[in-house]
Short mmCIF file of C-alpha atoms and ligand atoms in Angstrom, two decimals:
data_model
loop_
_atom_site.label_atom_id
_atom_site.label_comp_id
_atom_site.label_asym_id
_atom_site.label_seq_id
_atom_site.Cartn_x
_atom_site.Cartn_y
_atom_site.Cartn_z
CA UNK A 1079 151.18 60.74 99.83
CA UNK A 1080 149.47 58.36 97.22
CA UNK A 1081 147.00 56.24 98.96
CA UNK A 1082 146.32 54.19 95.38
CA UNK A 1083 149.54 51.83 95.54
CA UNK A 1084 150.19 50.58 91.73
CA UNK A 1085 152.95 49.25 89.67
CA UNK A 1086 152.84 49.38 85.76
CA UNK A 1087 153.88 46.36 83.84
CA UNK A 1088 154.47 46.04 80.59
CA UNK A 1089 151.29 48.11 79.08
CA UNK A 1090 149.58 47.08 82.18
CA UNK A 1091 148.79 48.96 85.38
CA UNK A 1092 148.15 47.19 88.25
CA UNK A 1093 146.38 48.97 91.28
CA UNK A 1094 146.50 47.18 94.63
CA UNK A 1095 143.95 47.84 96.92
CA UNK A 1096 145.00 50.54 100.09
CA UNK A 1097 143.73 50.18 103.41
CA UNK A 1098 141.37 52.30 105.55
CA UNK A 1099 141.36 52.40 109.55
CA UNK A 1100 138.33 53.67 111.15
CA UNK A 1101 138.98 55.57 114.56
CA UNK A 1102 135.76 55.27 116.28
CA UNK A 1103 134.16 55.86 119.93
CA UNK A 1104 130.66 55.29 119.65
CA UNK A 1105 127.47 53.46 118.08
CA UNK A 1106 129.66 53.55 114.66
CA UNK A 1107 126.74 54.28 112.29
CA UNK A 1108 129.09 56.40 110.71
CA UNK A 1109 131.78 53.51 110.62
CA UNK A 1110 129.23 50.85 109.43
CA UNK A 1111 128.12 52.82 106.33
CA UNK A 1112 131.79 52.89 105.12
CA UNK A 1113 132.78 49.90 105.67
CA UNK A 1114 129.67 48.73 104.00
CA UNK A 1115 130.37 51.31 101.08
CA UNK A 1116 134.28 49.85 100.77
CA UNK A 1117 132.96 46.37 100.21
CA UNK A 1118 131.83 47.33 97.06
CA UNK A 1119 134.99 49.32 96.20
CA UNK A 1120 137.60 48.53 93.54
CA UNK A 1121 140.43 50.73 94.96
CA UNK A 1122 140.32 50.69 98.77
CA UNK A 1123 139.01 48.50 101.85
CA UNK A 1124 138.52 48.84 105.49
CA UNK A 1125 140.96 47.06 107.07
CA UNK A 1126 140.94 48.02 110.58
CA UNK A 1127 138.81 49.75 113.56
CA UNK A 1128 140.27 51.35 116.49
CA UNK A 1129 138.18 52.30 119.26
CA UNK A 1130 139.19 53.57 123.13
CA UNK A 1131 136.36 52.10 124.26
CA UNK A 1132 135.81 48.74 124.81
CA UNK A 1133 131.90 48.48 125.24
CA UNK A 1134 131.66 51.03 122.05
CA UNK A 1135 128.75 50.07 119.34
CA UNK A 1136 131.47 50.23 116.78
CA UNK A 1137 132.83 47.14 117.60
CA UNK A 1138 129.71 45.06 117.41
CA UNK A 1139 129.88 46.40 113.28
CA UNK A 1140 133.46 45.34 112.96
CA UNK A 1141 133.04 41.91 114.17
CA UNK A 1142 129.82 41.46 112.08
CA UNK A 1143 131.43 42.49 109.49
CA UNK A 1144 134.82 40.62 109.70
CA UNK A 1145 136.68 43.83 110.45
CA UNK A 1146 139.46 43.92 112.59
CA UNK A 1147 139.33 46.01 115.24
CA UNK A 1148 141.50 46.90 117.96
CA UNK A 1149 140.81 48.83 121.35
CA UNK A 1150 143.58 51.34 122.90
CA UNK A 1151 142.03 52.95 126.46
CA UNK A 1152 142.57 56.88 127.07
CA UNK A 1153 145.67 55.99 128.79
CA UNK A 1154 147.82 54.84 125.88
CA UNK A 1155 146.61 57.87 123.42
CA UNK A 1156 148.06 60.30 125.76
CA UNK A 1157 150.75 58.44 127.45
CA UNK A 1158 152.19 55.90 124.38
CA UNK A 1159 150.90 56.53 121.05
CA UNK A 1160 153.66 54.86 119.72
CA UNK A 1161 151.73 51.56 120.54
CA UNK A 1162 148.54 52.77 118.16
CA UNK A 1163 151.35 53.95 115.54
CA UNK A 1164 152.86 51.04 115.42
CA UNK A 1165 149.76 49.14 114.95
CA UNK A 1166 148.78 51.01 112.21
CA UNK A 1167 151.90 50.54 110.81
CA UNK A 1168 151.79 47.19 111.09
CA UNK A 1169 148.61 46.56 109.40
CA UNK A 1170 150.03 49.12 106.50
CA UNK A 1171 146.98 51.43 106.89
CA UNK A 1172 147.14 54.23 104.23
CA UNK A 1173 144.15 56.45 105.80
CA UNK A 1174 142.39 57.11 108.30
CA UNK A 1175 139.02 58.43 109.09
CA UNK A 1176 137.95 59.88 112.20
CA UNK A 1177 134.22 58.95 112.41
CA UNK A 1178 133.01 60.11 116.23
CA UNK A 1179 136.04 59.60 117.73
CA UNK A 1180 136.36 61.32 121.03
CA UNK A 1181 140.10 61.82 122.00
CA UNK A 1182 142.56 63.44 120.63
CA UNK A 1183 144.80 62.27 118.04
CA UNK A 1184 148.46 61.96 119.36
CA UNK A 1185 150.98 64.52 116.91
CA UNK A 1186 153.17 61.22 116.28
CA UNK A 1187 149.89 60.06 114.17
CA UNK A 1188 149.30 63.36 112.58
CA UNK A 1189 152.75 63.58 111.43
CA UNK A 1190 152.72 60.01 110.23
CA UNK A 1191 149.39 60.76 108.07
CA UNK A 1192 149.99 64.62 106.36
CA UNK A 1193 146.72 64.68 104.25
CA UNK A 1194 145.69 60.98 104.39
CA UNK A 1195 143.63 61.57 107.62
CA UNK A 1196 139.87 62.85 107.58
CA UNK A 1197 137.18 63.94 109.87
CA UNK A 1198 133.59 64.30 110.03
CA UNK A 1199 132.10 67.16 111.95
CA UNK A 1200 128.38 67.42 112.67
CA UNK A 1201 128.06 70.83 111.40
CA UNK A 1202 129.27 73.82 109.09
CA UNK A 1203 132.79 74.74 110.17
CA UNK A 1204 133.98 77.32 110.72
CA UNK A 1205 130.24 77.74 113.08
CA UNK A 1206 130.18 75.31 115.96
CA UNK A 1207 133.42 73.95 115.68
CA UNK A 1208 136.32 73.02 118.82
CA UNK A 1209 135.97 72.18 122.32
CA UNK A 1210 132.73 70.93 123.77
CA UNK A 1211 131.40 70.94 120.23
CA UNK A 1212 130.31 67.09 120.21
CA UNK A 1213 127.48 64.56 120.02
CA UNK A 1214 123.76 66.49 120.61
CA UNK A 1215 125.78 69.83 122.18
CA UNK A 1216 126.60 70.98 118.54
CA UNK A 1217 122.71 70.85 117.54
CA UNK A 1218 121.42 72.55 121.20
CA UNK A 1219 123.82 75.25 120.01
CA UNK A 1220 122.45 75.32 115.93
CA UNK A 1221 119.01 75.62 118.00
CA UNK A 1222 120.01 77.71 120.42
CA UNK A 1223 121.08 80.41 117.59
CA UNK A 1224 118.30 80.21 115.57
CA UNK A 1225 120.33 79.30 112.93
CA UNK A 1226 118.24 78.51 109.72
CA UNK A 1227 120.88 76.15 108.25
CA UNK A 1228 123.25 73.57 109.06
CA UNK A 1229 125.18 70.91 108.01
CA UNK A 1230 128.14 68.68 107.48
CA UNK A 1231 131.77 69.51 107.18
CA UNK A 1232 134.45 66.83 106.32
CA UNK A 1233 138.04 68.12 106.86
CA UNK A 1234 142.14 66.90 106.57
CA UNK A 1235 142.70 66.42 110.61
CA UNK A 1236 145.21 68.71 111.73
CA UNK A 1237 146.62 69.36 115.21
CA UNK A 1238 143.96 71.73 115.98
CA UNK A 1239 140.25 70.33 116.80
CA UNK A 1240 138.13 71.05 113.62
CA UNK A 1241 140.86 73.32 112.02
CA UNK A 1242 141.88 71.20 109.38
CA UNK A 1243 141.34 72.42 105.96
CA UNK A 1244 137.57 72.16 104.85
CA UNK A 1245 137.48 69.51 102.03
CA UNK A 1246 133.35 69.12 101.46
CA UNK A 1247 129.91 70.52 103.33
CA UNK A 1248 127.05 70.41 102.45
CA UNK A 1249 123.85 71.60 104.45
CA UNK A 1250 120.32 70.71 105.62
CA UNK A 1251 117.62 73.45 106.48
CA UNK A 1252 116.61 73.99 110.17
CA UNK A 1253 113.08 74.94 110.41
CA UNK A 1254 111.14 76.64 113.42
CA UNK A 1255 109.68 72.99 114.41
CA UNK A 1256 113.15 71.72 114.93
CA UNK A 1257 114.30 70.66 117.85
CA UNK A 1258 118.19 69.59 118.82
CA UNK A 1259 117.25 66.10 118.22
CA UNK A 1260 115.34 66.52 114.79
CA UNK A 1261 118.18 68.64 113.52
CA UNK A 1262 120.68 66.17 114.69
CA UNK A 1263 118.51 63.35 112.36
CA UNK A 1264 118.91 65.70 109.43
CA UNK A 1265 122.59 65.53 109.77
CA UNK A 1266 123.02 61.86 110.08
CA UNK A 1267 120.96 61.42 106.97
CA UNK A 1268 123.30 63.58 105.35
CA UNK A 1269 126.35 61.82 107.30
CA UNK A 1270 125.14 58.25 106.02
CA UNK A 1271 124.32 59.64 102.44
CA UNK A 1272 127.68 61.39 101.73
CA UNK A 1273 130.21 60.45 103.81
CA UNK A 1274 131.48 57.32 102.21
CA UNK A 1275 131.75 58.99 98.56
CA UNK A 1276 133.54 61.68 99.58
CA UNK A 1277 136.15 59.46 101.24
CA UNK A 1278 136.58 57.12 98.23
CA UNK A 1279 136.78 60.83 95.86
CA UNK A 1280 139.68 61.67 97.68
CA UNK A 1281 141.17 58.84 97.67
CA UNK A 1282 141.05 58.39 94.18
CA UNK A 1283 142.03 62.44 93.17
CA UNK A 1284 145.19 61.82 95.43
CA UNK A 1285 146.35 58.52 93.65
C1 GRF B 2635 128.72 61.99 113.99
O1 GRF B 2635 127.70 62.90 114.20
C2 GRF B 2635 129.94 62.70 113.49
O2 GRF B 2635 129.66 63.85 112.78
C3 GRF B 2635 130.66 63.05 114.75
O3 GRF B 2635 130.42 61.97 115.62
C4 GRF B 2635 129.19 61.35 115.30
C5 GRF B 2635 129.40 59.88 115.19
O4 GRF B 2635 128.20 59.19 115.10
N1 GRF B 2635 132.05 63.32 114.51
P1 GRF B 2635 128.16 57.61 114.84
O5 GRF B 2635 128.87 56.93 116.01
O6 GRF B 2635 128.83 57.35 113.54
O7 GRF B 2635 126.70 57.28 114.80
#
């Protein structure tokens, strides 16, 4: 799939600009980084957030932001995903980006995305990756291990949690001193820093 829509006319190319959706569930830091990141982009914008919560911090950066956003509760992931589908569909979304978003994504969305869906995961897959794997648990685990690295891993989404092919990581060192929630600040800092890029450099090598 190209996610950079363009038409050539006479010697000209025109590129139109493609649309993000950010699937969210919490504070959105994530979220609020790329959206801020997008408004400053020539070749893609973010048109849409979806949360399935309806208090979730996410939302408060959408509307201050002018973003769209939409809320679907648990029940209509598992029990009509057509209705998030169609909404996507709707608002001609190109790609989508997981950023801390806590259910899982119906197969009718996976199959309507094949490699224009990402994820961010809070750590360096294959290592502390699938169920449970969320939110502070991942770094209690980094800890736990005395691992002396971690990281971030941003991946295709696939049907499998945190399966997906591996598309960038990079990593932060974990010292003695660290705790869970120290290690947890490295990886936001490398969350906020890289994130964004990475989504706009695939977007652009898949045009
Ligand atoms: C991030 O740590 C991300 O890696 C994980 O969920 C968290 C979302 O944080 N998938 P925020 O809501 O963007 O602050």
């Amino acid at each position: 799939m190209a996610y950079l829509k363009k038409i050539s006319f006479d010697s000209e190319i025109i590129l139109f600009m493609s649309n993000i959706a950010i699937l969210a569930s919490g504070s959105g830091s994530n979220a609020l980084k790329i959206i801020e990141h997008f408004k400053k982009s020539k070749i893609a914008d973010v048109k849409l957030v979806v949360s399935n919560k309806k208090d979730a911090g996410v939302l408060n950066h959408a509307r201050n932001n002018g973003v769209e956003s939409l809320v679907f509760e648990n029940n209509i992931w598992s029990d009509s995903p057509d209705l998030v589908v169609r909404a996507l569909e709707e608002r001609q979304i190109d790609f989508i980006v997981l950023a801390g978003f806590l259910r899982k994504i119906p197969d009718e969305l996976i199959e309507k995305y094949p490699k224009a869906m990402v994820n961010i995961h809070p750590a360096l897959l294959p290592k502390y990756g699938g169920k449970g794997m969320y939110g502070i648990n991942v770094h209690n685990a980094v800890k736990a291990n005395g691992e002396k690295q971690t990281g971030i891993t941003i991946h295709w989404v696939t049907a499998d949690y945190d399966e997906g092919e591996i598309i960038f990581q990079t990593s932060a060192e974990v010292s003695p001193d660290d705790d869970a929630a120290s290690i947890q600040k490295k990886v936001q800092k490398l969350e906020h820093e890289y994130f964004a890029p990475v989504i706009e450099s695939i977007m652009k090598k898949n045009a």
